[in-house]
mmCIF file of C-alpha atoms in Angstrom:
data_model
loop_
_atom_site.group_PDB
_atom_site.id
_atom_site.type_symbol
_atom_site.label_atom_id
_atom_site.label_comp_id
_atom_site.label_asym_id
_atom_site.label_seq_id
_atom_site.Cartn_x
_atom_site.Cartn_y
_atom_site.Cartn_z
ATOM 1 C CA UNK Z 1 -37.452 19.627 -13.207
ATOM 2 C CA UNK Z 2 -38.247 16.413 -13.791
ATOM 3 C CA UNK Z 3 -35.927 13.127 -12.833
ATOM 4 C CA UNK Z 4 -35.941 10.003 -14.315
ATOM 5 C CA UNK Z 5 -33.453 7.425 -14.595
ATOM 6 C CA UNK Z 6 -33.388 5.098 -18.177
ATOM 7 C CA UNK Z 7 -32.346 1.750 -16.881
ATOM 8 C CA UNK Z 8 -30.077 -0.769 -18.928
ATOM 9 C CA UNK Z 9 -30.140 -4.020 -18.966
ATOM 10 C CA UNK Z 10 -27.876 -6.093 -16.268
ATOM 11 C CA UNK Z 11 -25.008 -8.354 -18.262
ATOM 12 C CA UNK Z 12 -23.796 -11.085 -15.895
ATOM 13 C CA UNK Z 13 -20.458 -12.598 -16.882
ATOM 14 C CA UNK Z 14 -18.515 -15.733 -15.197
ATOM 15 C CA UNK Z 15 -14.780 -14.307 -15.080
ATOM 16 C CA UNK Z 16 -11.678 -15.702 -14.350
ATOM 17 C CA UNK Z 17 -9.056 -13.819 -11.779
ATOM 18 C CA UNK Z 18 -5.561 -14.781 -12.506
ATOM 19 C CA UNK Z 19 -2.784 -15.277 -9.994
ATOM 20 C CA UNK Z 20 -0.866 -12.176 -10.647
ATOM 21 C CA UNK Z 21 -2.554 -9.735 -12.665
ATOM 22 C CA UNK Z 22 -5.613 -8.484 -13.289
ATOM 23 C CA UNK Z 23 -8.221 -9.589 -15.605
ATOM 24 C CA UNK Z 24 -9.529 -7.122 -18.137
ATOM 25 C CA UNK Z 25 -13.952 -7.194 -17.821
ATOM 26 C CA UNK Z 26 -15.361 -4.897 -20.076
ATOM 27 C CA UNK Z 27 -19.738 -4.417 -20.384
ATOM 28 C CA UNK Z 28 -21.575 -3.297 -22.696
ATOM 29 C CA UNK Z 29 -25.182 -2.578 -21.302
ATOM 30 C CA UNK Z 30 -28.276 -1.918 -23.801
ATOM 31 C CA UNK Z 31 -31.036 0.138 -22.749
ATOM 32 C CA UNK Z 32 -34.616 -1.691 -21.506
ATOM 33 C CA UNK Z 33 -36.643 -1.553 -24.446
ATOM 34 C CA UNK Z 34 -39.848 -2.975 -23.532
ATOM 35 C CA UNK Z 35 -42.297 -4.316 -26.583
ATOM 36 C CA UNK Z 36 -42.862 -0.249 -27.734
ATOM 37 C CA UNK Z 37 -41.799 1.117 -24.477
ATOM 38 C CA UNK Z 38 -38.595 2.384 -23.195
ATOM 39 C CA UNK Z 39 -38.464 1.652 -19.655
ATOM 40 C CA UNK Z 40 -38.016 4.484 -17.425
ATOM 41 C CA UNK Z 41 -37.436 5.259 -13.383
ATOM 42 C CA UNK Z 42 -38.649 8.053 -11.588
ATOM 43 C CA UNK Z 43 -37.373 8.489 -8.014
ATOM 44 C CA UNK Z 44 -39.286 9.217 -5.112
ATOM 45 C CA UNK Z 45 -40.244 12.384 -3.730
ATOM 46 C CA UNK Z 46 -42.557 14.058 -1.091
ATOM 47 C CA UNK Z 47 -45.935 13.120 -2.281
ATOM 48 C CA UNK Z 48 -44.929 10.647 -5.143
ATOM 49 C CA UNK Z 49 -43.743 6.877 -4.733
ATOM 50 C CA UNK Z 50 -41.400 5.508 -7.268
ATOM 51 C CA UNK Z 51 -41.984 4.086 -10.385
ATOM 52 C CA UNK Z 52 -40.567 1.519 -12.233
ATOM 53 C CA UNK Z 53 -42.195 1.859 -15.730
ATOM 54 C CA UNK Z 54 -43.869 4.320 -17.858
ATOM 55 C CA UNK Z 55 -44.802 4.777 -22.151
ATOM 56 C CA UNK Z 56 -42.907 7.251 -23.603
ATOM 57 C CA UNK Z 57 -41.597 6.291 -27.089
ATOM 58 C CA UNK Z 58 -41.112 3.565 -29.109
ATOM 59 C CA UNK Z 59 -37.898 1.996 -29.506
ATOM 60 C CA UNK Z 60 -37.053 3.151 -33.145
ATOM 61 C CA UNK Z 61 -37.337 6.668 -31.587
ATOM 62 C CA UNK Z 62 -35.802 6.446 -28.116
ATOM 63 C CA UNK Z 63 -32.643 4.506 -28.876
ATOM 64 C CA UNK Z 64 -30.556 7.133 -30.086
ATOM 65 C CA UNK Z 65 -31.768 9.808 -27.608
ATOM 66 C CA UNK Z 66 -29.627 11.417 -24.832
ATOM 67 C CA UNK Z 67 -31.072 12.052 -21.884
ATOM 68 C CA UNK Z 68 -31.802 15.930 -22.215
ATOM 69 C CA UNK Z 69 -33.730 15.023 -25.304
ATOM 70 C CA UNK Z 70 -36.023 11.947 -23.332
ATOM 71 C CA UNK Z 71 -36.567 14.364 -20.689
ATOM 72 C CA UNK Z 72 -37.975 17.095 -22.673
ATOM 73 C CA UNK Z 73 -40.122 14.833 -24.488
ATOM 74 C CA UNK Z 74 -41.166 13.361 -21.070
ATOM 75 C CA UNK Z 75 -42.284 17.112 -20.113
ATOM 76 C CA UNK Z 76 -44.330 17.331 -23.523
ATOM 77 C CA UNK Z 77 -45.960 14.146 -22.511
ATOM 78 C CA UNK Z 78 -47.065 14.726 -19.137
ATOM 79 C CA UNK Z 79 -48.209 18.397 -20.212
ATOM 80 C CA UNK Z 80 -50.421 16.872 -22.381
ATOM 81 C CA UNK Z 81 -51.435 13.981 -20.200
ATOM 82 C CA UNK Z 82 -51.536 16.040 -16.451
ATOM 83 C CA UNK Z 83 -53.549 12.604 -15.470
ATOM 84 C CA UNK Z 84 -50.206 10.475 -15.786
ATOM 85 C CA UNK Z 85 -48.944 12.571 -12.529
ATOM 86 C CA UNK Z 86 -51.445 10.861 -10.263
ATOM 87 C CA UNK Z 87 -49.995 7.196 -10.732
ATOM 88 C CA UNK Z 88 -47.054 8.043 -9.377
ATOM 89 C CA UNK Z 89 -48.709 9.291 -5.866
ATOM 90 C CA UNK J 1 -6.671 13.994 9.837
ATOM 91 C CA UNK J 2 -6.543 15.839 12.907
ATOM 92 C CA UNK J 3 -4.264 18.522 12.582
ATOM 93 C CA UNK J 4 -5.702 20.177 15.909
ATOM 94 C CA UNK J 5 -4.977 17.159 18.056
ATOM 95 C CA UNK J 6 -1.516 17.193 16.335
ATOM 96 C CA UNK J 7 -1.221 20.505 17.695
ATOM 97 C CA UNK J 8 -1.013 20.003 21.279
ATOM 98 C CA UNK J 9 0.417 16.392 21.002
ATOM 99 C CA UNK J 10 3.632 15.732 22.743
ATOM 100 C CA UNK J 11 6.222 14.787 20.765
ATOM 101 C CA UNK J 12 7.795 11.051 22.137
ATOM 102 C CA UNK J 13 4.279 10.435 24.158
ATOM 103 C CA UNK J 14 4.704 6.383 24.313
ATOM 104 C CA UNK J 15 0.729 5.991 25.224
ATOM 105 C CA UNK J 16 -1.398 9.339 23.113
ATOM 106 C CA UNK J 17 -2.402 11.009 26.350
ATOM 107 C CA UNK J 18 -2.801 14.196 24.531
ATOM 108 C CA UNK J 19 -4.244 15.559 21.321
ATOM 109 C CA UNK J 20 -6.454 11.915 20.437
ATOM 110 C CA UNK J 21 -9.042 13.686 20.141
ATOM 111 C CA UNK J 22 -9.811 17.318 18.223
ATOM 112 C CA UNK J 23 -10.457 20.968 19.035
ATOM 113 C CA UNK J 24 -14.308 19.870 20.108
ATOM 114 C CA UNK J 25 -12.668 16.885 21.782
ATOM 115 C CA UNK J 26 -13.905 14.182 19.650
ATOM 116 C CA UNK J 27 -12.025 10.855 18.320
ATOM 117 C CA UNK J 28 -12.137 10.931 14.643
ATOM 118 C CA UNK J 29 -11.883 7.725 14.610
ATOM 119 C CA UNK J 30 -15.176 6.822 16.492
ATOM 120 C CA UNK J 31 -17.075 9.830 14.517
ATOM 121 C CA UNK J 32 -17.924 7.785 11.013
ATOM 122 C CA UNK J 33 -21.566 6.856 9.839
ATOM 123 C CA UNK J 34 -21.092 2.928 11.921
ATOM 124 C CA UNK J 35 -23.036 0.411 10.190
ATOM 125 C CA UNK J 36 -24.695 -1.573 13.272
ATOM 126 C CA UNK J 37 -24.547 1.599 15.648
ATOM 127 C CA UNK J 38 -26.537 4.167 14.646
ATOM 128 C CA UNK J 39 -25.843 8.135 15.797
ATOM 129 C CA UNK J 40 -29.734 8.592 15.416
ATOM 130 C CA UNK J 41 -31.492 10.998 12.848
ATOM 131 C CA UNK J 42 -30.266 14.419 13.596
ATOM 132 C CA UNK J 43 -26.544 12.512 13.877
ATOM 133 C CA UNK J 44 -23.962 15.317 13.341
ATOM 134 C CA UNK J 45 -20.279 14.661 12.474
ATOM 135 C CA UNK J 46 -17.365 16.291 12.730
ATOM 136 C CA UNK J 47 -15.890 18.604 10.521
ATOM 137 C CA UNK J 48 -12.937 16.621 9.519
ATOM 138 C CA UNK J 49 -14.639 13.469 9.091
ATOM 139 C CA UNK J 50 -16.998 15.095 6.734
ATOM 140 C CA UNK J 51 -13.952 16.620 4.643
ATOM 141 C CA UNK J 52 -12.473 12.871 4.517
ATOM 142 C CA UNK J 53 -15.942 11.201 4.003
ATOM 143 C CA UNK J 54 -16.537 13.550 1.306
ATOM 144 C CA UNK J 55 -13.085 13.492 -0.245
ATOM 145 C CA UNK J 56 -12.801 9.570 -0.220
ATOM 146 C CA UNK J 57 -16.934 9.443 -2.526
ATOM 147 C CA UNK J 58 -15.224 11.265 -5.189
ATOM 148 C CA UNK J 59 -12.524 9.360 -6.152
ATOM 149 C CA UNK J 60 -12.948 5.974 -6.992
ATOM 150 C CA UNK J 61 -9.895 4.655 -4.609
ATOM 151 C CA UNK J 62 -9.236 0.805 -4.673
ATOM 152 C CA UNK J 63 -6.955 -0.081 -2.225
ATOM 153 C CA UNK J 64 -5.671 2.341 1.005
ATOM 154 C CA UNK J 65 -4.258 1.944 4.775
ATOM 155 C CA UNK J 66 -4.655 3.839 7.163
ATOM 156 C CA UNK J 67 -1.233 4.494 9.864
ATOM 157 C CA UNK J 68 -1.668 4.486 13.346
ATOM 158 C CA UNK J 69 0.895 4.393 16.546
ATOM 159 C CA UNK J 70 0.143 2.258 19.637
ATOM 160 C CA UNK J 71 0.705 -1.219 18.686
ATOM 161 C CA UNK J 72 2.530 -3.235 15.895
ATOM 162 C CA UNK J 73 0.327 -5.285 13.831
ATOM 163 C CA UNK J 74 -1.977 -4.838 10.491
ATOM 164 C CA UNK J 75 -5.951 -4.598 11.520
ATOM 165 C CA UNK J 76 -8.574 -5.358 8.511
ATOM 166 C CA UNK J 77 -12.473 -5.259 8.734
ATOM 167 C CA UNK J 78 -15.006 -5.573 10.401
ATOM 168 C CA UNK J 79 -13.539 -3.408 13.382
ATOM 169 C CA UNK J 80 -17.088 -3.782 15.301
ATOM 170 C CA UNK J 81 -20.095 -6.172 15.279
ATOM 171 C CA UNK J 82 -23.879 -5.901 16.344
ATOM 172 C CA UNK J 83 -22.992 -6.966 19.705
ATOM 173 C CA UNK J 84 -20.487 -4.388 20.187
ATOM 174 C CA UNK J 85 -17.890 -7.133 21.190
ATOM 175 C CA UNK J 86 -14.574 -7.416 21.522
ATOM 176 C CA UNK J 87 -12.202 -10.869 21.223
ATOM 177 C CA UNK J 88 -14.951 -11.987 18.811
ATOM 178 C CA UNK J 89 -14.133 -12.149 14.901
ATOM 179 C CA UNK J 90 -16.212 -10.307 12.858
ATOM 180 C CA UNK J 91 -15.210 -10.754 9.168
ATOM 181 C CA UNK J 92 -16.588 -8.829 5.978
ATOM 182 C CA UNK J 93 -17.830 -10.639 2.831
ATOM 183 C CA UNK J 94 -13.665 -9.935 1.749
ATOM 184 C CA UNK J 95 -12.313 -12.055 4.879
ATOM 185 C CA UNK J 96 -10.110 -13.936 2.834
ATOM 186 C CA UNK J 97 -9.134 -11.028 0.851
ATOM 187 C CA UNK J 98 -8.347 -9.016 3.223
ATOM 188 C CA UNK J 99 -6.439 -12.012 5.484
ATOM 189 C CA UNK J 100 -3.821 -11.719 2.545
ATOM 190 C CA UNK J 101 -3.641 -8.119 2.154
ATOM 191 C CA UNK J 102 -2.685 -7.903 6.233
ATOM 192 C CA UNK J 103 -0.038 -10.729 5.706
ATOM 193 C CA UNK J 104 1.325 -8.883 2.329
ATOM 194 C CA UNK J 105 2.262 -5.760 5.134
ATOM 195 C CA UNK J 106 2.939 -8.186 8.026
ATOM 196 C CA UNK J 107 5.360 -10.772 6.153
ATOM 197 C CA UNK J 108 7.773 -7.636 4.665
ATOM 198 C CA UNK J 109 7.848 -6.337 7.867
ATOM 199 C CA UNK J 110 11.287 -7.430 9.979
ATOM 200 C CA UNK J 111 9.451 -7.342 13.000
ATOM 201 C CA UNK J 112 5.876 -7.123 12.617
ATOM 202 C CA UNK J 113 4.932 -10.817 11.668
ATOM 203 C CA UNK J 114 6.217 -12.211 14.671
ATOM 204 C CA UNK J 115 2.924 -10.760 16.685
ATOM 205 C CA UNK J 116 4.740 -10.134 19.738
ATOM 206 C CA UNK J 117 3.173 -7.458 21.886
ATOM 207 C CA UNK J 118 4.233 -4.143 22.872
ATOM 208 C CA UNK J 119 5.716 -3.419 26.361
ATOM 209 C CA UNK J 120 3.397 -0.602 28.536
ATOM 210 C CA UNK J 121 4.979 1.647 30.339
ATOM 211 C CA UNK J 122 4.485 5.231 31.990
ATOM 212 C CA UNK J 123 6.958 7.875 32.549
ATOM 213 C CA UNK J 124 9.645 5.687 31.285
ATOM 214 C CA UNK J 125 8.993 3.246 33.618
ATOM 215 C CA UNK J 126 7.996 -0.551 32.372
ATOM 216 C CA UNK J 127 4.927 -1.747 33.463
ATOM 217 C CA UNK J 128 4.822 -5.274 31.783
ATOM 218 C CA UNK J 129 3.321 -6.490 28.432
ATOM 219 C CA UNK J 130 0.352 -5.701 27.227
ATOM 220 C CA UNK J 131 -1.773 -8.486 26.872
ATOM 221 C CA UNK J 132 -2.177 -9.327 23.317
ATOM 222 C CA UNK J 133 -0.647 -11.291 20.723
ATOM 223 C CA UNK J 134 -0.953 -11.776 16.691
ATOM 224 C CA UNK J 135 -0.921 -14.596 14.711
ATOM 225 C CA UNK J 136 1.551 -13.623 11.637
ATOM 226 C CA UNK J 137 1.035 -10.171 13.055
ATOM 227 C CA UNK J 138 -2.323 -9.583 11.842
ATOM 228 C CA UNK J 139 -5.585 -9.471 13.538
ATOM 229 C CA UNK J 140 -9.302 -8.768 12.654
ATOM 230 C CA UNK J 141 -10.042 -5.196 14.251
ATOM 231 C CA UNK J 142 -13.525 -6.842 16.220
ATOM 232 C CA UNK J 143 -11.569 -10.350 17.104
ATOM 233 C CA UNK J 144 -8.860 -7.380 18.925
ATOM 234 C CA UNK J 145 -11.261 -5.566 20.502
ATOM 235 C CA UNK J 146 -14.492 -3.798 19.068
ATOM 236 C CA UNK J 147 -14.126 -0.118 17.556
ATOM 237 C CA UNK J 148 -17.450 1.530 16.171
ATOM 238 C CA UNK J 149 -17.081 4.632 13.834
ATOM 239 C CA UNK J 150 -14.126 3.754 12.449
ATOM 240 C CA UNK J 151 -12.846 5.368 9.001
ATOM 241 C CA UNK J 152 -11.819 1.762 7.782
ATOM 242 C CA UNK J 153 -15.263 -0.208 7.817
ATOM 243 C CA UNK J 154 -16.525 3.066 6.361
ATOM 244 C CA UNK J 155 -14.651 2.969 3.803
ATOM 245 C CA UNK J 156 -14.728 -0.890 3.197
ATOM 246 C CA UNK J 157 -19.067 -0.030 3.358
ATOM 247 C CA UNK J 158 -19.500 3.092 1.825
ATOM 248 C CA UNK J 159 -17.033 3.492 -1.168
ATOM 249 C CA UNK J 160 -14.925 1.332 -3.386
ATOM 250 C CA UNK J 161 -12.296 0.899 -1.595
ATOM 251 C CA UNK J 162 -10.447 -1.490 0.663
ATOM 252 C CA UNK J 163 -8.810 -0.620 3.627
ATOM 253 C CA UNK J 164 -7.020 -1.926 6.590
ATOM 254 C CA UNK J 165 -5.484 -0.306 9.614
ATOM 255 C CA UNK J 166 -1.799 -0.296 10.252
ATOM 256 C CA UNK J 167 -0.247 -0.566 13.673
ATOM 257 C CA UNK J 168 3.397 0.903 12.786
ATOM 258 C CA UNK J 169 4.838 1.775 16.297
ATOM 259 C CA UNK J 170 4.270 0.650 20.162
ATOM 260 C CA UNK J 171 4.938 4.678 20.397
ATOM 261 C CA UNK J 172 1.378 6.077 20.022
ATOM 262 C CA UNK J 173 4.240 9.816 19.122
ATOM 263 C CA UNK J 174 7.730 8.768 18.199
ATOM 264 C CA UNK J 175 10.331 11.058 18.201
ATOM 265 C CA UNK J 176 11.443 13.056 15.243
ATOM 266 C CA UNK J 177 14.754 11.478 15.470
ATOM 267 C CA UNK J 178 13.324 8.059 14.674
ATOM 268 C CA UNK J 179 11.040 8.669 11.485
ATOM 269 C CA UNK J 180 13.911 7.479 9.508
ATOM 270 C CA UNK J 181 14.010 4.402 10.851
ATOM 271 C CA UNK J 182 9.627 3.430 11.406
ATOM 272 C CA UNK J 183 10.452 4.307 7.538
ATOM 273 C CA UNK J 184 13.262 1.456 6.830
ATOM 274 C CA UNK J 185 11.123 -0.519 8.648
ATOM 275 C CA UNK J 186 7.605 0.119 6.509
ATOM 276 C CA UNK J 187 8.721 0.796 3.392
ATOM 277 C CA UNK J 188 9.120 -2.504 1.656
ATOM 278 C CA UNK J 189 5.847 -3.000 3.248
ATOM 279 C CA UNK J 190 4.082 -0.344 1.587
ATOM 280 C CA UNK J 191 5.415 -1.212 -2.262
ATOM 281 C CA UNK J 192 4.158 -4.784 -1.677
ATOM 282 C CA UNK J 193 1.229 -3.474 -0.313
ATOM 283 C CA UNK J 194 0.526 -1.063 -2.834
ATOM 284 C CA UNK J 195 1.552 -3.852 -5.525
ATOM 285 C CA UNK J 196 -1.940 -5.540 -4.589
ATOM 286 C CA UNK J 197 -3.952 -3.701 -6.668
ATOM 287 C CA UNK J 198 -2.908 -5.581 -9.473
ATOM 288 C CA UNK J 199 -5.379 -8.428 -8.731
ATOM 289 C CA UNK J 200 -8.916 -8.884 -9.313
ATOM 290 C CA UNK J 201 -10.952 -7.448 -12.310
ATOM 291 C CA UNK J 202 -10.734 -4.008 -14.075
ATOM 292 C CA UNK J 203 -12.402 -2.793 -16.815
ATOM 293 C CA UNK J 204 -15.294 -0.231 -18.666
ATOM 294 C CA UNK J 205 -19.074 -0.188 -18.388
ATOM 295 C CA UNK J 206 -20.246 1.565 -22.009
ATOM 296 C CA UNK J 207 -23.427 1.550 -23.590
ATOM 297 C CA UNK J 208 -24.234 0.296 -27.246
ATOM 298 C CA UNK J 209 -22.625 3.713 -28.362
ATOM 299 C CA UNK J 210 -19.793 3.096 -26.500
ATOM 300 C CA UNK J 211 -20.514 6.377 -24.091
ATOM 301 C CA UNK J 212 -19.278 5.292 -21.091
ATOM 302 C CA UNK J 213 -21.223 4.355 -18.214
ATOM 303 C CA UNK J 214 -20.582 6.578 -14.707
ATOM 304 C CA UNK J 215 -22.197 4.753 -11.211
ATOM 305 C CA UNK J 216 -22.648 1.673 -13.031
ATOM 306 C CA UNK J 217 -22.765 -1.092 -10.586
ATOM 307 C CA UNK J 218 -20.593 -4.003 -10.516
ATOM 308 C CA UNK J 219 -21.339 -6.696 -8.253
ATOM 309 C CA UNK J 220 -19.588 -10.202 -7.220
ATOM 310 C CA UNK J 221 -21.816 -12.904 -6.447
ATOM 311 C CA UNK J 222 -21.048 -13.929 -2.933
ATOM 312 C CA UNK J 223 -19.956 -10.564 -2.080
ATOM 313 C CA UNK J 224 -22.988 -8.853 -1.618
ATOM 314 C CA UNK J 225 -22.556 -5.686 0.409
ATOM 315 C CA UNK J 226 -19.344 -4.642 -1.536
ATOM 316 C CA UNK J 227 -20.296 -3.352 -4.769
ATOM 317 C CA UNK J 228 -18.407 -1.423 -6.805
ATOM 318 C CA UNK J 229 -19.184 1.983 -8.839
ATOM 319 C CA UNK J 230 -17.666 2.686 -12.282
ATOM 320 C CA UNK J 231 -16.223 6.221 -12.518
ATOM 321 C CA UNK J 232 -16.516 8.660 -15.093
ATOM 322 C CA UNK J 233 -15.077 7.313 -17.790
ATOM 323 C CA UNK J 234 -17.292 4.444 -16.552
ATOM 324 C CA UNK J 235 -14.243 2.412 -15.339
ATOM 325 C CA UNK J 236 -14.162 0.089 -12.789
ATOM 326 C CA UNK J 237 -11.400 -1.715 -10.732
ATOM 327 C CA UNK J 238 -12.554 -4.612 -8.287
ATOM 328 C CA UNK J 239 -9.889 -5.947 -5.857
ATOM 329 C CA UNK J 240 -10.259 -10.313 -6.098
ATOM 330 C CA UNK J 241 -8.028 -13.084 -4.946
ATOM 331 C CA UNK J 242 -7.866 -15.391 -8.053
ATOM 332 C CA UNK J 243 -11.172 -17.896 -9.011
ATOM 333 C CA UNK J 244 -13.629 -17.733 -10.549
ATOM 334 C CA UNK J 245 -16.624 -15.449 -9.867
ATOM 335 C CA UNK J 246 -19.920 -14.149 -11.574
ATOM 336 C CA UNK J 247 -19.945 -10.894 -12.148
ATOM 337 C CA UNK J 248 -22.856 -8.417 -13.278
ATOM 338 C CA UNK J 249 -23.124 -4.532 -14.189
ATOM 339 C CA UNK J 250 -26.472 -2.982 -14.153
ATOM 340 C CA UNK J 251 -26.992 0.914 -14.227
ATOM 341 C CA UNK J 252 -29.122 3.473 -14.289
ATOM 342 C CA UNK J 253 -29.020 6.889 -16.632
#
């Protein structure tokens, strides 16, 4: 099985806490689209370092995806490209 | 926690001498993953404190105290420090937060925000005061004396939520006969108490499909070390004394 993590972008907010109730903070985070890339994390693991980045799709394509549906495309990719294993080592 | 230790306890035992510890003879409360003391690689822990450790990651709890016997006073983080020592303070990155949730218990207490000591004695006999006192009766657990292992910096460094330690009785077993009354005496404590999680920030971490977000991380500038996680409905809940602060959620799918 392969792991991978899509990463959003971080949303920073200055808030205000009032005296005697709780303020209501809601986010909204987009996913890292990168120029044509969707930015993607793999984890570590015995014999691979983590990565921070890799080319899968193109925006128009990924954005709608769930994550079953990435990962099986990430599987086609790497069968067809074994090579992209070893920069993860 | 330690239903084995309760076991053999003696009922009206003014000073714990029996069942602290559990069937393997171990002090629950010394057993938790310490952050400055290390157990070591191969650390094992005890069954309980795995059940409790375990229990307390899945739900995202916001505010808790823990009830002991043995003094009378309301003990918040850090309970240790690098050094290991005691009658030093040792605050967490929520000092100030945590200051007022210890008063909030102390102040509705009839007796316990006047800090006075407990007497010692042994076999019914008095054997003086014991030699410590408590400012509003509260106290930081380190600046009392240093405790590593403890559930309540675990908690306060490994899950959402914020807890202190509450000192309810200078009987480490009272009597069955006087439950009633440690309750009359606590329970306007514990509403106000519990009333305190109506401060800071709440709220949802969604995408731009509004699915919601679970593990999101929300994080307080200044407060680094306490971050938050949303849960699955990717809400969060953030216990703050009122200010301003900047906030940011980041995740990963």
């Amino acid at each position: 099985m392969i792991s991978f993590y899509i990463r959003f972008e971080s949303l920073s907010k200055t808030v205000s806490v009032p005296p005697y109730e709780t303020a209501v903070v809601n986010f909204t985070l987009q996913r890292i689209n990168v120029g044509e890339k969707i930015r993607l994390s793999i984890p570590p693991s015995p014999g691979r370092m983590s990565s921070s980045t890799t080319t899968v799709l193109p925006p128009s394509k990924a954005a709608h995806l769930s994550s079953n549906e990435i990962e099986n495309l990430l599987k086609k990719k790497l069968k067809q490209a074994p090579s992209l294993l070893c920069l993860y080592r | 926690m330690n239903p084995d230790g309760y076991e053999i306890a003696l009922e009206g035992d003014e000073n714990g001498g029996y069942g602290r510890g559990n069937a393997n003879q171990i002090d629950l409360n010394r057993d938790f993953p310490d952050q400055y003391f290390s157990k070591g690689d191969h650390a094992s822990f005890e069954p309980e404190t795995l059940a409790v450790m375990n229990w307390s990651q899945s739900f995202p709890f916001v505010l808790s105290a823990n009830l002991h016997g043995g003094s009378l006073v309301a003990n918040y983080p850090f309970d240790d420090n690098p050094q290991g020592r005691s009658k030093v303070d040792s605050p967490s990155p929520d000092d100030a937060l945590f200051r007022k949730l210890a008063k909030t218990y102390s102040l509705a207490h009839p007796t316990m925000h006047l800090g006075k000591p407990c007497h010692q004695s042994f076999a019914g006999r008095l054997l003086g005061v014991l030699d410590e006192s408590f400012k509003d009766g509260i106290t930081n657990g380190a600046d009392w004396y240093s405790v590593s292992g403890g559930m309540q910096d675990w908690n306060y460094v490994h899950t959402n939520d914020m807890e202190i330690t509450v000192e309810v009785s200078c009987f480490k077993y009272p009597k069955a006969k006087d439950m009633k009354g440690y309750w009359d005496l606590n329970r306007q404590s514990l509403l106000e108490y519990i009333e305190q999680i109506h401060h800071g920030l709440k709220g949802f971490v969604l995408d731009v499909n509004g699915s919601p977000l679970f593990n999101a991380s929300i994080a307080v500038a200044g407060f680094e070390g306490k971050n938050v996680r949303s849960y699955t409905n990717g809400d969060y809940w953030r216990l703050l004394l009122p200010g301003e602060y900047h906030v940011t959620a980041s995740a990963l799918e």
